[in-house]
Amino acid sequence: MADQTTARILVASNRGPVSFSTAADGSLSLRRGGGGLVSGLSAIDDPNAVWVCAALGEADRAAARRSPDGRLDRAGFEVGGQAVRMLDLDPEVFDRAYNGVANSTLWFLHHMLYATPTSPAFDRRAGEQWAGFRAYNAAFAEALAAEAAPGAAVLVQDYHLTLVPELLRELRPDLRIGYFLHIPWAPADYFRLLPDDRAAAVLTGVLGADRAGFHTRRWAEAFADCCEQVLGATVDRADLSVTHRGRTTRLGVHALGADGEFLRERAHRPDVDQRLAALRQQVGDRRTIVRVDRTELSKNIVRGLQAYRHLLRTRPEWHDRVVHVAFAYPSRQDLAEYREYTAEVRRISEEINAEFGTARWQPLILQVEDDFARSLAAYRLADVALVNPIRDGMNLVAKEVPVVSDAGCALVLSREAGAWPELAEDAIGINPYDVLGTADALHRALGMPVAERTERTKRLAAAATALPPQQWFLDQLAELSA
Ligand code: F6P
C-alpha cells in the first residue's frame, strides 16, 4: 500500500476498478470491474500507484468508511498492483455531479442528444447541479493532491472529472497531469449550448492538463476548435496543441483497442460454452444479428430495432431464417430519460415479436440482465453484429466481436462511432439516423458469403487489437514523462 504523498502514478475516475455489494448477513463483498481502463492499468508494475474513484452506492460508502482515509486494503483484490482510494462524497453532491451535470448535461452535449425546443434548460436547478459538480471535482483534486509524491504523474479520466486538471494544478503545480476523454467532444456550434461561464470552465478545466487525450483525431480537433472559438486560445493544428494564458496543452490521439489476449481466453471458459450452447438451441440453424449495449440513448437501440422491423417487413425471405439477439443492459436508471428509453426498447421489441413471431420462430430475443459470459457467447455466435450509435467515443463492442467471433461475423457499424476510422475498410458503414439504410445494411450483411466474412473478420480483429489497453495506458504515461 502506498504511503500518503508517495504515489508516483495516480489514476482518477468516477467509477473505480472495484465495487461492493452487501450480502444478506450484512457483510460486504467485493467485485472487480472490467473495461479498458482496468486492463490498461494491469500494465503498471509500481507498488506506489493509487487509483482514486467515487463510492457509487451505499455498500461502496460503507466500505470506504471502514478503511482509514477511505483507502481500501488491497489485500482482498488485485488491480494491477495499485491501491484504491474510494471517496465517500456527500450523496447530494454526488447526485448533482453524476446525474445532474455529467450524465444529463455533458453526456447529452457531447453525444448531441439535445433535440427538443425545451431542453437543455439552464435554470436554478441547473445552477445547484453545477455547484455540486464543482464540489465533486474539487474533492477529487484534493484527494489526488494529498496522495501524490512530488512530480508524480496523474491520469484523470473522462467527462465527470473535467474540472480536475485545472483545480489540481492550482493545488500542486509540480505534478504532471494527463486527461483522457472516453466520449466524443461536441462540435463548437453545439458546445456553445452551454452557458458561457460553464463552457469556459469546462475548457479551462481540461487545459489544466499537460496532455489531453482522445480516442480519435476528430474529437481532439473538436476540442481545439472549442478552445479557439470560446476562449480565444491559440491552436496549432499541425502540432495538435492549444495555448491559453501562456500555458500549452498538447493533445494526443490514443485509440483504445480490445484486449485480444484476455478476450480470447475468457471467451472459451466453460461458463461461456454453456451459454453458447443455450443460445444455439434457441436460435437453431437460423442466422443471428447480435447487439450488446448498455440501454443508453446514444447507442440508438430503438432505431436499430426499427431497422430490423423494416427488414422483416420488406424482405420476407428472412422470415424464420434470422433471429435478432439484443442484449440491452440497465444503465443510469436514476434518470427519467433512461427509464423512458428502456421502456421504449421493451415496447418495440414486444411489437416485433407480436407482428412476426410464429409458433416455431421468435424473431427477437431481448435480454436485459447484465451477463458478460452471455455477451461473449453471443459474440462467438453472431453472423452479423449491429453497432449503430448516434455518436460514441470509441465503442469497444465493435472491436471485441471480431476478436471473439467463431466463424466470422459481418460488422454493421455507425460512421459516428470512434471505432469507425480504424474499422471502415471491412465494416459496412451506416448513418445511424437512417433506419431504412440500416435495414439495407443488415440485409447485405446477412447475405455476405461466409468466406468473405471470415477474411474481413480477420482484418477487423487485427485492427481492433492494434493498441491493447496496456499499451494504450503506457503510451500516455510515457508522453507525460517526456
Ligand atoms: O465511457 C463512458 C462511460 O461513462 C465510462 O466512464 C463509464 O464507465 C461507462 O460509460 C458506463 O457509465 P456509468 O459509469 O455511468 O455506468
Short mmCIF file of C-alpha atoms and ligand atoms in Angstrom, two decimals:
data_model
loop_
_atom_site.label_atom_id
_atom_site.label_comp_id
_atom_site.label_asym_id
_atom_site.label_seq_id
_atom_site.Cartn_x
_atom_site.Cartn_y
_atom_site.Cartn_z
CA MET A 1 0.00 0.00 0.00
CA ALA A 2 1.37 3.39 -0.96
CA ASP A 3 2.01 5.81 1.88
CA GLN A 4 0.41 9.21 1.91
CA THR A 5 2.10 11.54 -0.62
CA THR A 6 4.31 8.79 -2.03
CA ALA A 7 2.18 7.78 -5.01
CA ARG A 8 4.17 8.19 -8.21
CA ILE A 9 1.37 7.21 -10.58
CA LEU A 10 -2.24 8.13 -9.90
CA VAL A 11 -5.41 7.47 -11.83
CA ALA A 12 -8.71 9.18 -11.15
CA SER A 13 -12.11 8.16 -12.48
CA ASN A 14 -15.70 8.30 -11.32
CA ARG A 15 -16.23 4.53 -11.49
CA GLY A 16 -13.35 2.67 -9.93
CA PRO A 17 -11.89 -0.77 -10.57
CA VAL A 18 -13.89 -2.39 -7.75
CA SER A 19 -17.39 -2.13 -6.32
CA PHE A 20 -19.07 -3.53 -3.22
CA SER A 21 -22.42 -5.12 -2.50
CA THR A 22 -23.99 -6.08 0.79
CA ALA A 23 -24.70 -9.77 1.38
CA ALA A 24 -27.78 -10.99 3.28
CA ASP A 25 -25.73 -11.30 6.50
CA GLY A 26 -24.66 -7.65 6.21
CA SER A 27 -21.11 -8.42 5.13
CA LEU A 28 -19.57 -6.53 2.21
CA SER A 29 -18.46 -8.43 -0.85
CA LEU A 30 -16.10 -7.01 -3.40
CA ARG A 31 -16.40 -7.29 -7.17
CA ARG A 32 -13.70 -6.40 -9.63
CA GLY A 33 -14.86 -4.30 -12.58
CA GLY A 34 -13.88 -4.72 -16.22
CA GLY A 35 -13.25 -2.40 -19.13
CA GLY A 36 -10.30 -0.84 -20.90
CA LEU A 37 -9.03 1.23 -18.01
CA VAL A 38 -8.84 -1.73 -15.61
CA SER A 39 -6.99 -3.78 -18.27
CA GLY A 40 -4.75 -0.82 -19.07
CA LEU A 41 -3.70 -0.40 -15.50
CA SER A 42 -2.67 -4.02 -15.23
CA ALA A 43 0.44 -2.84 -17.11
CA ILE A 44 1.66 -0.81 -14.14
CA ASP A 45 4.13 -2.58 -12.00
CA ASP A 46 4.54 0.02 -9.30
CA PRO A 47 3.61 -0.57 -5.66
CA ASN A 48 3.21 3.18 -5.28
CA ALA A 49 0.31 3.57 -7.68
CA VAL A 50 -3.08 4.78 -6.44
CA TRP A 51 -6.49 4.81 -8.11
CA VAL A 52 -8.87 7.46 -6.79
CA CYS A 53 -12.58 6.89 -7.52
CA ALA A 54 -16.03 7.69 -6.08
CA ALA A 55 -18.03 5.43 -3.79
CA LEU A 56 -21.05 4.78 -6.02
CA GLY A 57 -23.62 3.28 -3.69
CA GLU A 58 -24.38 2.54 -0.05
CA ALA A 59 -22.17 -0.56 0.04
CA ASP A 60 -19.23 1.32 -1.50
CA ARG A 61 -19.73 4.08 1.05
CA ALA A 62 -19.79 1.63 3.92
CA ALA A 63 -16.57 0.04 2.64
CA ALA A 64 -14.91 3.44 2.18
CA ARG A 65 -15.90 4.47 5.72
CA ARG A 66 -14.47 1.30 7.20
CA SER A 67 -10.99 1.98 5.87
CA PRO A 68 -8.92 4.85 7.23
CA ASP A 69 -8.92 7.81 4.81
CA GLY A 70 -11.25 5.93 2.51
CA ARG A 71 -8.41 3.67 1.47
CA LEU A 72 -9.29 0.07 0.92
CA ASP A 73 -6.87 -2.59 1.89
CA ARG A 74 -5.83 -4.16 -1.37
CA ALA A 75 -5.09 -7.50 0.25
CA GLY A 76 -8.55 -8.60 -0.82
CA PHE A 77 -8.17 -7.78 -4.51
CA GLU A 78 -5.68 -7.24 -7.29
CA VAL A 79 -5.99 -4.28 -9.60
CA GLY A 80 -2.66 -4.29 -11.35
CA GLY A 81 -0.90 -3.86 -8.05
CA GLN A 82 -2.14 -0.45 -7.00
CA ALA A 83 -4.17 0.77 -4.06
CA VAL A 84 -7.67 2.19 -4.44
CA ARG A 85 -8.96 5.23 -2.62
CA MET A 86 -12.73 5.46 -2.74
CA LEU A 87 -14.14 8.91 -1.95
CA ASP A 88 -17.12 8.89 0.36
CA LEU A 89 -18.81 12.00 -1.04
CA ASP A 90 -21.95 13.70 0.22
CA PRO A 91 -24.74 11.82 -1.66
CA GLU A 92 -26.37 15.09 -2.73
CA VAL A 93 -23.10 16.41 -4.15
CA PHE A 94 -22.57 13.10 -5.94
CA ASP A 95 -26.10 13.11 -7.37
CA ARG A 96 -25.79 16.67 -8.66
CA ALA A 97 -22.42 15.97 -10.23
CA TYR A 98 -23.05 12.48 -11.69
CA ASN A 99 -26.74 12.54 -12.59
CA GLY A 100 -27.12 16.30 -12.94
CA VAL A 101 -24.10 17.65 -14.80
CA ALA A 102 -22.04 14.69 -16.01
CA ASN A 103 -24.81 12.45 -17.34
CA SER A 104 -27.65 14.90 -18.02
CA THR A 105 -25.64 17.82 -19.38
CA LEU A 106 -22.12 16.92 -20.57
CA TRP A 107 -23.12 13.48 -21.83
CA PHE A 108 -26.08 14.92 -23.77
CA LEU A 109 -23.93 17.75 -25.10
CA HIS A 110 -21.01 15.67 -26.38
CA HIS A 111 -23.29 12.98 -27.84
CA MET A 112 -25.51 15.67 -29.41
CA LEU A 113 -28.65 14.28 -27.80
CA TYR A 114 -30.42 17.58 -27.13
CA ALA A 115 -33.08 17.68 -29.78
CA THR A 116 -36.12 19.43 -28.37
CA PRO A 117 -37.04 23.11 -28.15
CA THR A 118 -37.19 22.88 -24.34
CA SER A 119 -34.01 21.01 -23.49
CA PRO A 120 -31.49 21.76 -22.18
CA ALA A 121 -32.88 24.09 -19.52
CA PHE A 122 -30.27 26.08 -17.61
CA ASP A 123 -32.44 27.17 -14.69
CA ARG A 124 -31.95 27.49 -10.93
CA ARG A 125 -31.78 23.71 -10.51
CA ALA A 126 -29.06 23.53 -13.13
CA GLY A 127 -27.17 26.17 -11.11
CA GLU A 128 -27.32 23.96 -7.99
CA GLN A 129 -26.17 20.98 -10.01
CA TRP A 130 -23.21 22.92 -11.33
CA ALA A 131 -22.21 23.86 -7.76
CA GLY A 132 -22.34 20.14 -6.88
CA PHE A 133 -20.22 19.32 -9.92
CA ARG A 134 -17.57 21.83 -8.81
CA ALA A 135 -17.56 20.41 -5.26
CA TYR A 136 -17.25 16.84 -6.59
CA ASN A 137 -14.33 17.80 -8.87
CA ALA A 138 -12.69 19.71 -6.01
CA ALA A 139 -12.93 16.62 -3.75
CA PHE A 140 -11.07 14.58 -6.38
CA ALA A 141 -8.43 17.29 -6.83
CA GLU A 142 -7.87 17.47 -3.07
CA ALA A 143 -7.58 13.69 -2.70
CA LEU A 144 -5.10 13.49 -5.59
CA ALA A 145 -3.08 16.40 -4.20
CA ALA A 146 -2.90 14.65 -0.84
CA GLU A 147 -1.75 11.31 -2.31
CA ALA A 148 0.74 12.40 -4.96
CA ALA A 149 4.50 12.32 -4.49
CA PRO A 150 6.43 15.35 -5.77
CA GLY A 151 6.42 15.35 -9.58
CA ALA A 152 4.04 12.37 -9.77
CA ALA A 153 2.08 11.54 -12.95
CA VAL A 154 -1.70 11.86 -12.58
CA LEU A 155 -4.05 10.47 -15.24
CA VAL A 156 -7.52 11.97 -14.92
CA GLN A 157 -10.29 10.13 -16.75
CA ASP A 158 -13.41 11.29 -18.52
CA TYR A 159 -16.09 13.98 -18.56
CA HIS A 160 -17.09 13.56 -14.90
CA LEU A 161 -13.70 14.97 -13.90
CA THR A 162 -13.46 17.75 -16.46
CA LEU A 163 -12.56 20.41 -13.89
CA VAL A 164 -9.95 18.35 -12.04
CA PRO A 165 -6.82 19.16 -14.09
CA GLU A 166 -7.13 22.91 -13.50
CA LEU A 167 -8.10 22.53 -9.82
CA LEU A 168 -5.27 20.08 -9.21
CA ARG A 169 -2.69 22.28 -10.92
CA GLU A 170 -3.66 25.14 -8.58
CA LEU A 171 -3.04 22.86 -5.58
CA ARG A 172 0.03 21.06 -6.89
CA PRO A 173 1.83 22.82 -9.76
CA ASP A 174 4.67 20.27 -9.51
CA LEU A 175 2.55 17.38 -10.85
CA ARG A 176 2.45 16.09 -14.42
CA ILE A 177 -1.23 15.97 -15.28
CA GLY A 178 -2.82 13.99 -18.10
CA TYR A 179 -6.50 13.96 -19.00
CA PHE A 180 -8.31 11.44 -21.19
CA LEU A 181 -11.83 11.73 -22.56
CA HIS A 182 -13.61 8.44 -23.27
CA ILE A 183 -16.58 10.03 -25.04
CA PRO A 184 -16.81 12.27 -28.14
CA TRP A 185 -16.24 16.03 -27.98
CA ALA A 186 -19.08 18.21 -29.33
CA PRO A 187 -18.55 20.46 -32.36
CA ALA A 188 -18.06 24.14 -31.41
CA ASP A 189 -21.51 25.30 -32.58
CA TYR A 190 -23.15 22.66 -30.42
CA PHE A 191 -20.79 23.13 -27.47
CA ARG A 192 -21.97 26.76 -27.25
CA LEU A 193 -25.31 25.49 -25.91
CA LEU A 194 -23.63 25.64 -22.51
CA PRO A 195 -23.90 28.96 -20.68
CA ASP A 196 -20.74 31.00 -21.34
CA ASP A 197 -19.24 30.64 -17.86
CA ARG A 198 -19.70 26.86 -17.82
CA ALA A 199 -18.40 26.42 -21.36
CA ALA A 200 -15.25 28.33 -20.38
CA ALA A 201 -14.90 26.39 -17.11
CA VAL A 202 -15.09 23.04 -18.91
CA LEU A 203 -12.42 24.07 -21.40
CA THR A 204 -10.02 25.69 -18.92
CA GLY A 205 -10.59 22.70 -16.63
CA VAL A 206 -9.17 20.33 -19.27
CA LEU A 207 -6.44 22.83 -20.24
CA GLY A 208 -5.07 22.50 -16.71
CA ALA A 209 -3.56 19.24 -18.01
CA ASP A 210 -0.17 18.98 -19.72
CA ARG A 211 -1.65 16.43 -22.11
CA ALA A 212 -5.25 15.84 -23.12
CA GLY A 213 -6.02 12.56 -24.90
CA PHE A 214 -8.89 11.50 -27.15
CA HIS A 215 -9.81 8.27 -28.95
CA THR A 216 -9.84 9.94 -32.39
CA ARG A 217 -8.40 12.94 -34.14
CA ARG A 218 -11.97 14.09 -34.82
CA TRP A 219 -12.70 14.55 -31.09
CA ALA A 220 -9.31 16.18 -30.46
CA GLU A 221 -9.90 18.69 -33.26
CA ALA A 222 -13.40 19.47 -32.00
CA PHE A 223 -11.91 20.24 -28.58
CA ALA A 224 -9.28 22.50 -30.14
CA ASP A 225 -11.99 24.31 -32.17
CA CYS A 226 -13.95 24.98 -28.96
CA CYS A 227 -10.82 26.36 -27.23
CA GLU A 228 -10.21 28.65 -30.19
CA GLN A 229 -13.78 29.86 -30.61
CA VAL A 230 -14.94 30.04 -27.00
CA LEU A 231 -11.73 31.00 -25.17
CA GLY A 232 -9.83 32.70 -27.98
CA ALA A 233 -6.97 30.25 -27.35
CA THR A 234 -4.20 29.72 -29.93
CA VAL A 235 -4.39 26.37 -31.68
CA ASP A 236 -1.53 24.72 -33.54
CA ARG A 237 -3.26 22.16 -35.76
CA ALA A 238 -0.09 20.56 -37.12
CA ASP A 239 1.33 20.06 -33.65
CA LEU A 240 -2.14 19.45 -32.14
CA SER A 241 -1.69 21.78 -29.21
CA VAL A 242 -3.65 24.56 -27.51
CA THR A 243 -2.06 27.58 -25.84
CA HIS A 244 -4.12 29.62 -23.41
CA ARG A 245 -2.94 32.21 -20.89
CA GLY A 246 0.69 31.33 -21.54
CA ARG A 247 0.38 27.56 -20.98
CA THR A 248 0.36 24.92 -23.70
CA THR A 249 -1.58 21.68 -23.54
CA ARG A 250 -0.58 19.01 -26.07
CA LEU A 251 -3.43 16.94 -27.48
CA GLY A 252 -2.93 13.25 -28.14
CA VAL A 253 -4.86 10.61 -30.09
CA HIS A 254 -4.88 7.19 -28.44
CA ALA A 255 -7.45 4.84 -29.95
CA LEU A 256 -8.08 2.28 -27.23
CA GLY A 257 -8.09 -1.24 -28.67
CA ALA A 258 -9.62 -4.52 -27.49
CA ASP A 259 -7.69 -6.73 -25.11
CA GLY A 260 -7.33 -9.66 -27.52
CA GLU A 261 -5.39 -11.97 -25.25
CA PHE A 262 -7.84 -11.63 -22.36
CA LEU A 263 -10.95 -11.87 -24.57
CA ARG A 264 -9.86 -14.99 -26.46
CA GLU A 265 -9.08 -16.80 -23.23
CA ARG A 266 -12.19 -15.59 -21.39
CA ALA A 267 -14.49 -16.44 -24.31
CA HIS A 268 -13.57 -20.12 -24.14
CA ARG A 269 -14.20 -20.77 -20.48
CA PRO A 270 -16.93 -23.29 -19.53
CA ASP A 271 -19.47 -20.62 -18.47
CA VAL A 272 -19.33 -19.09 -21.96
CA ASP A 273 -19.51 -22.50 -23.66
CA GLN A 274 -22.59 -23.27 -21.62
CA ARG A 275 -24.34 -20.05 -22.64
CA LEU A 276 -23.33 -20.55 -26.25
CA ALA A 277 -24.98 -23.97 -26.26
CA ALA A 278 -28.17 -22.45 -24.80
CA LEU A 279 -28.21 -19.67 -27.40
CA ARG A 280 -27.60 -22.16 -30.23
CA GLN A 281 -30.59 -24.12 -29.07
CA GLN A 282 -32.80 -21.03 -29.09
CA VAL A 283 -31.63 -19.84 -32.50
CA GLY A 284 -31.45 -23.23 -34.25
CA ASP A 285 -29.91 -23.10 -37.72
CA ARG A 286 -31.04 -19.53 -38.35
CA ARG A 287 -28.70 -16.57 -38.88
CA THR A 288 -28.15 -14.24 -35.94
CA ILE A 289 -27.88 -10.47 -35.72
CA VAL A 290 -26.31 -9.60 -32.36
CA ARG A 291 -26.12 -6.32 -30.48
CA VAL A 292 -24.76 -5.74 -26.96
CA ASP A 293 -25.08 -2.36 -25.26
CA ARG A 294 -25.95 -0.57 -22.09
CA THR A 295 -29.53 0.68 -22.54
CA GLU A 296 -28.18 4.07 -23.44
CA LEU A 297 -29.75 6.80 -25.56
CA SER A 298 -26.60 7.32 -27.61
CA LYS A 299 -26.43 3.61 -28.52
CA ASN A 300 -29.51 4.11 -30.73
CA ILE A 301 -31.13 0.80 -29.83
CA VAL A 302 -34.63 1.93 -30.83
CA ARG A 303 -33.57 2.84 -34.39
CA GLY A 304 -31.71 -0.48 -34.59
CA LEU A 305 -34.92 -2.32 -33.70
CA GLN A 306 -36.89 -0.22 -36.17
CA ALA A 307 -34.38 -1.19 -38.86
CA TYR A 308 -34.81 -4.88 -38.03
CA ARG A 309 -38.60 -4.47 -38.19
CA HIS A 310 -38.26 -2.76 -41.58
CA LEU A 311 -36.05 -5.61 -42.80
CA LEU A 312 -38.70 -8.17 -41.82
CA ARG A 313 -41.50 -6.06 -43.33
CA THR A 314 -39.79 -5.58 -46.67
CA ARG A 315 -37.75 -8.77 -47.07
CA PRO A 316 -39.98 -11.72 -46.18
CA GLU A 317 -37.26 -14.08 -47.42
CA TRP A 318 -35.66 -13.66 -43.99
CA HIS A 319 -38.76 -14.81 -42.08
CA ASP A 320 -37.91 -17.81 -39.95
CA ARG A 321 -34.29 -17.58 -41.17
CA VAL A 322 -32.94 -14.94 -38.81
CA VAL A 323 -33.03 -14.13 -35.08
CA HIS A 324 -32.02 -10.78 -33.62
CA VAL A 325 -30.29 -11.29 -30.26
CA ALA A 326 -30.33 -7.93 -28.46
CA PHE A 327 -28.67 -7.57 -25.07
CA ALA A 328 -29.56 -4.19 -23.57
CA TYR A 329 -28.19 -3.94 -20.05
CA PRO A 330 -29.57 -1.48 -17.48
CA SER A 331 -27.83 1.87 -17.15
CA ARG A 332 -28.34 5.15 -15.26
CA GLN A 333 -31.84 4.27 -14.13
CA ASP A 334 -31.93 7.30 -11.80
CA LEU A 335 -32.53 9.42 -14.91
CA ALA A 336 -36.07 9.63 -16.32
CA GLU A 337 -34.80 9.77 -19.93
CA TYR A 338 -33.06 6.42 -19.46
CA ARG A 339 -36.11 4.81 -17.82
CA GLU A 340 -38.32 6.01 -20.66
CA TYR A 341 -35.84 4.80 -23.27
CA THR A 342 -35.67 1.39 -21.61
CA ALA A 343 -39.47 1.16 -21.71
CA GLU A 344 -39.44 2.10 -25.40
CA VAL A 345 -36.88 -0.62 -26.17
CA ARG A 346 -39.10 -3.19 -24.44
CA ARG A 347 -42.24 -1.93 -26.17
CA ILE A 348 -40.87 -2.10 -29.71
CA SER A 349 -39.30 -5.50 -29.02
CA GLU A 350 -42.68 -6.88 -27.97
CA GLU A 351 -44.28 -5.35 -31.07
CA ILE A 352 -41.74 -7.05 -33.36
CA ASN A 353 -42.34 -10.47 -31.79
CA ALA A 354 -46.11 -9.94 -31.91
CA GLU A 355 -46.04 -8.88 -35.58
CA PHE A 356 -43.76 -11.61 -36.97
CA GLY A 357 -43.45 -14.37 -34.34
CA THR A 358 -44.86 -17.80 -35.10
CA ALA A 359 -45.24 -20.99 -33.09
CA ARG A 360 -41.75 -22.07 -34.18
CA TRP A 361 -39.93 -18.73 -34.61
CA GLN A 362 -39.22 -15.94 -32.14
CA PRO A 363 -37.65 -13.24 -34.32
CA LEU A 364 -36.20 -11.20 -31.45
CA ILE A 365 -34.58 -12.24 -28.18
CA LEU A 366 -34.21 -9.25 -25.85
CA GLN A 367 -32.24 -9.78 -22.62
CA VAL A 368 -31.79 -7.04 -20.07
CA GLU A 369 -29.85 -8.74 -17.25
CA ASP A 370 -26.15 -7.94 -17.46
CA ASP A 371 -24.16 -11.11 -18.12
CA PHE A 372 -20.64 -10.77 -19.53
CA ALA A 373 -20.26 -14.50 -20.24
CA ARG A 374 -23.51 -14.47 -22.25
CA SER A 375 -22.32 -11.41 -24.19
CA LEU A 376 -19.15 -13.28 -25.15
CA ALA A 377 -21.22 -16.28 -26.20
CA ALA A 378 -23.31 -14.02 -28.46
CA TYR A 379 -20.13 -12.51 -29.94
CA ARG A 380 -18.93 -16.01 -30.79
CA LEU A 381 -22.23 -16.97 -32.39
CA ALA A 382 -23.01 -13.76 -34.33
CA ASP A 383 -23.35 -13.83 -38.12
CA VAL A 384 -23.93 -10.08 -38.05
CA ALA A 385 -23.08 -7.55 -35.33
CA LEU A 386 -25.07 -4.32 -35.25
CA VAL A 387 -23.28 -1.34 -33.67
CA ASN A 388 -25.21 1.81 -34.61
CA PRO A 389 -24.56 4.58 -32.03
CA ILE A 390 -25.65 8.14 -32.73
CA ARG A 391 -22.19 9.14 -31.53
CA ASP A 392 -19.67 7.19 -29.50
CA GLY A 393 -16.20 7.98 -28.13
CA MET A 394 -14.90 4.59 -29.31
CA ASN A 395 -17.30 1.63 -28.90
CA LEU A 396 -15.43 -1.43 -27.78
CA VAL A 397 -18.19 -3.88 -28.77
CA ALA A 398 -17.31 -3.18 -32.42
CA LYS A 399 -13.73 -4.16 -31.61
CA GLU A 400 -14.48 -7.13 -29.37
CA VAL A 401 -16.84 -9.04 -31.69
CA PRO A 402 -14.29 -9.69 -34.48
CA VAL A 403 -11.72 -10.82 -31.91
CA VAL A 404 -14.05 -13.39 -30.36
CA SER A 405 -16.15 -14.48 -33.38
CA ASP A 406 -16.03 -18.24 -34.04
CA ALA A 407 -16.81 -18.31 -37.75
CA GLY A 408 -16.51 -14.71 -38.94
CA CYS A 409 -19.07 -12.01 -38.46
CA ALA A 410 -20.20 -9.14 -40.70
CA LEU A 411 -19.99 -5.85 -38.83
CA VAL A 412 -22.62 -3.15 -39.45
CA LEU A 413 -21.08 -0.04 -37.93
CA SER A 414 -22.14 3.57 -37.43
CA ARG A 415 -19.87 6.09 -39.10
CA GLU A 416 -20.29 8.20 -35.94
CA ALA A 417 -18.52 5.68 -33.68
CA GLY A 418 -14.95 6.49 -32.70
CA ALA A 419 -14.02 2.98 -33.88
CA TRP A 420 -15.16 3.77 -37.44
CA PRO A 421 -11.91 5.15 -38.97
CA GLU A 422 -9.96 2.07 -37.89
CA LEU A 423 -12.58 -0.46 -39.00
CA ALA A 424 -14.06 1.32 -42.03
CA GLU A 425 -12.40 -0.83 -44.65
CA ASP A 426 -14.02 -4.08 -43.58
CA ALA A 427 -17.20 -2.95 -41.83
CA ILE A 428 -20.47 -1.98 -43.52
CA GLY A 429 -20.92 1.70 -42.69
CA ILE A 430 -24.25 3.29 -41.82
CA ASN A 431 -25.67 6.69 -41.00
CA PRO A 432 -27.18 5.91 -37.57
CA TYR A 433 -30.23 8.14 -38.16
CA ASP A 434 -31.12 6.34 -41.40
CA VAL A 435 -33.37 3.45 -40.39
CA LEU A 436 -34.03 2.27 -43.96
CA GLY A 437 -30.33 2.47 -44.78
CA THR A 438 -29.58 0.40 -41.68
CA ALA A 439 -32.14 -2.21 -42.76
CA ASP A 440 -30.40 -2.42 -46.17
CA ALA A 441 -27.03 -2.82 -44.45
CA LEU A 442 -28.43 -5.67 -42.31
CA HIS A 443 -29.72 -7.38 -45.45
CA ARG A 444 -26.32 -7.04 -47.11
CA ALA A 445 -24.54 -8.31 -44.02
CA LEU A 446 -26.84 -11.32 -43.66
CA GLY A 447 -26.18 -12.26 -47.27
CA MET A 448 -22.39 -11.84 -47.14
CA PRO A 449 -20.65 -15.06 -48.24
CA VAL A 450 -19.02 -16.84 -45.30
CA ALA A 451 -15.57 -16.81 -46.94
CA GLU A 452 -15.69 -13.03 -47.39
CA ARG A 453 -16.98 -12.56 -43.86
CA THR A 454 -14.16 -14.66 -42.45
CA GLU A 455 -11.48 -12.72 -44.29
CA ARG A 456 -12.96 -9.39 -43.23
CA THR A 457 -13.22 -10.54 -39.63
CA LYS A 458 -9.52 -11.45 -39.54
CA ARG A 459 -8.57 -7.97 -40.73
CA LEU A 460 -11.07 -6.35 -38.34
CA ALA A 461 -9.61 -8.29 -35.42
CA ALA A 462 -6.08 -7.16 -36.31
CA ALA A 463 -7.19 -3.51 -36.50
CA ALA A 464 -9.23 -3.85 -33.30
CA THR A 465 -6.26 -5.08 -31.26
CA ALA A 466 -3.67 -2.67 -32.70
CA LEU A 467 -3.44 -0.74 -29.42
CA PRO A 468 -4.21 -3.07 -26.49
CA PRO A 469 -5.26 -1.39 -23.22
CA GLN A 470 -1.90 -1.92 -21.50
CA GLN A 471 -0.01 -0.23 -24.34
CA TRP A 472 -2.68 2.49 -24.56
CA PHE A 473 -2.00 3.31 -20.93
CA LEU A 474 1.80 3.04 -21.09
CA ASP A 475 1.93 5.32 -24.17
CA GLN A 476 0.11 8.07 -22.28
CA LEU A 477 2.32 7.62 -19.24
CA ALA A 478 5.44 7.84 -21.43
CA GLU A 479 4.19 11.00 -23.14
CA LEU A 480 3.51 12.59 -19.77
CA SER A 481 7.05 11.84 -18.66
CA ALA A 482 8.64 13.11 -21.88
O1 F6P B 1 -17.13 5.67 -21.44
C1 F6P B 1 -18.02 6.48 -20.85
C2 F6P B 1 -18.55 5.96 -19.52
O2 F6P B 1 -19.17 6.97 -18.82
C3 F6P B 1 -17.49 5.41 -18.62
O3 F6P B 1 -16.84 6.40 -17.92
C4 F6P B 1 -18.33 4.53 -17.77
O4 F6P B 1 -17.62 3.55 -17.10
C5 F6P B 1 -19.33 3.94 -18.75
O5 F6P B 1 -19.51 4.95 -19.70
C6 F6P B 1 -20.60 3.50 -18.06
O6 F6P B 1 -21.26 4.57 -17.50
P1 F6P B 1 -21.64 4.63 -15.96
O7 F6P B 1 -20.37 4.63 -15.18
O8 F6P B 1 -22.43 5.89 -15.83
O9 F6P B 1 -22.45 3.41 -15.70
#
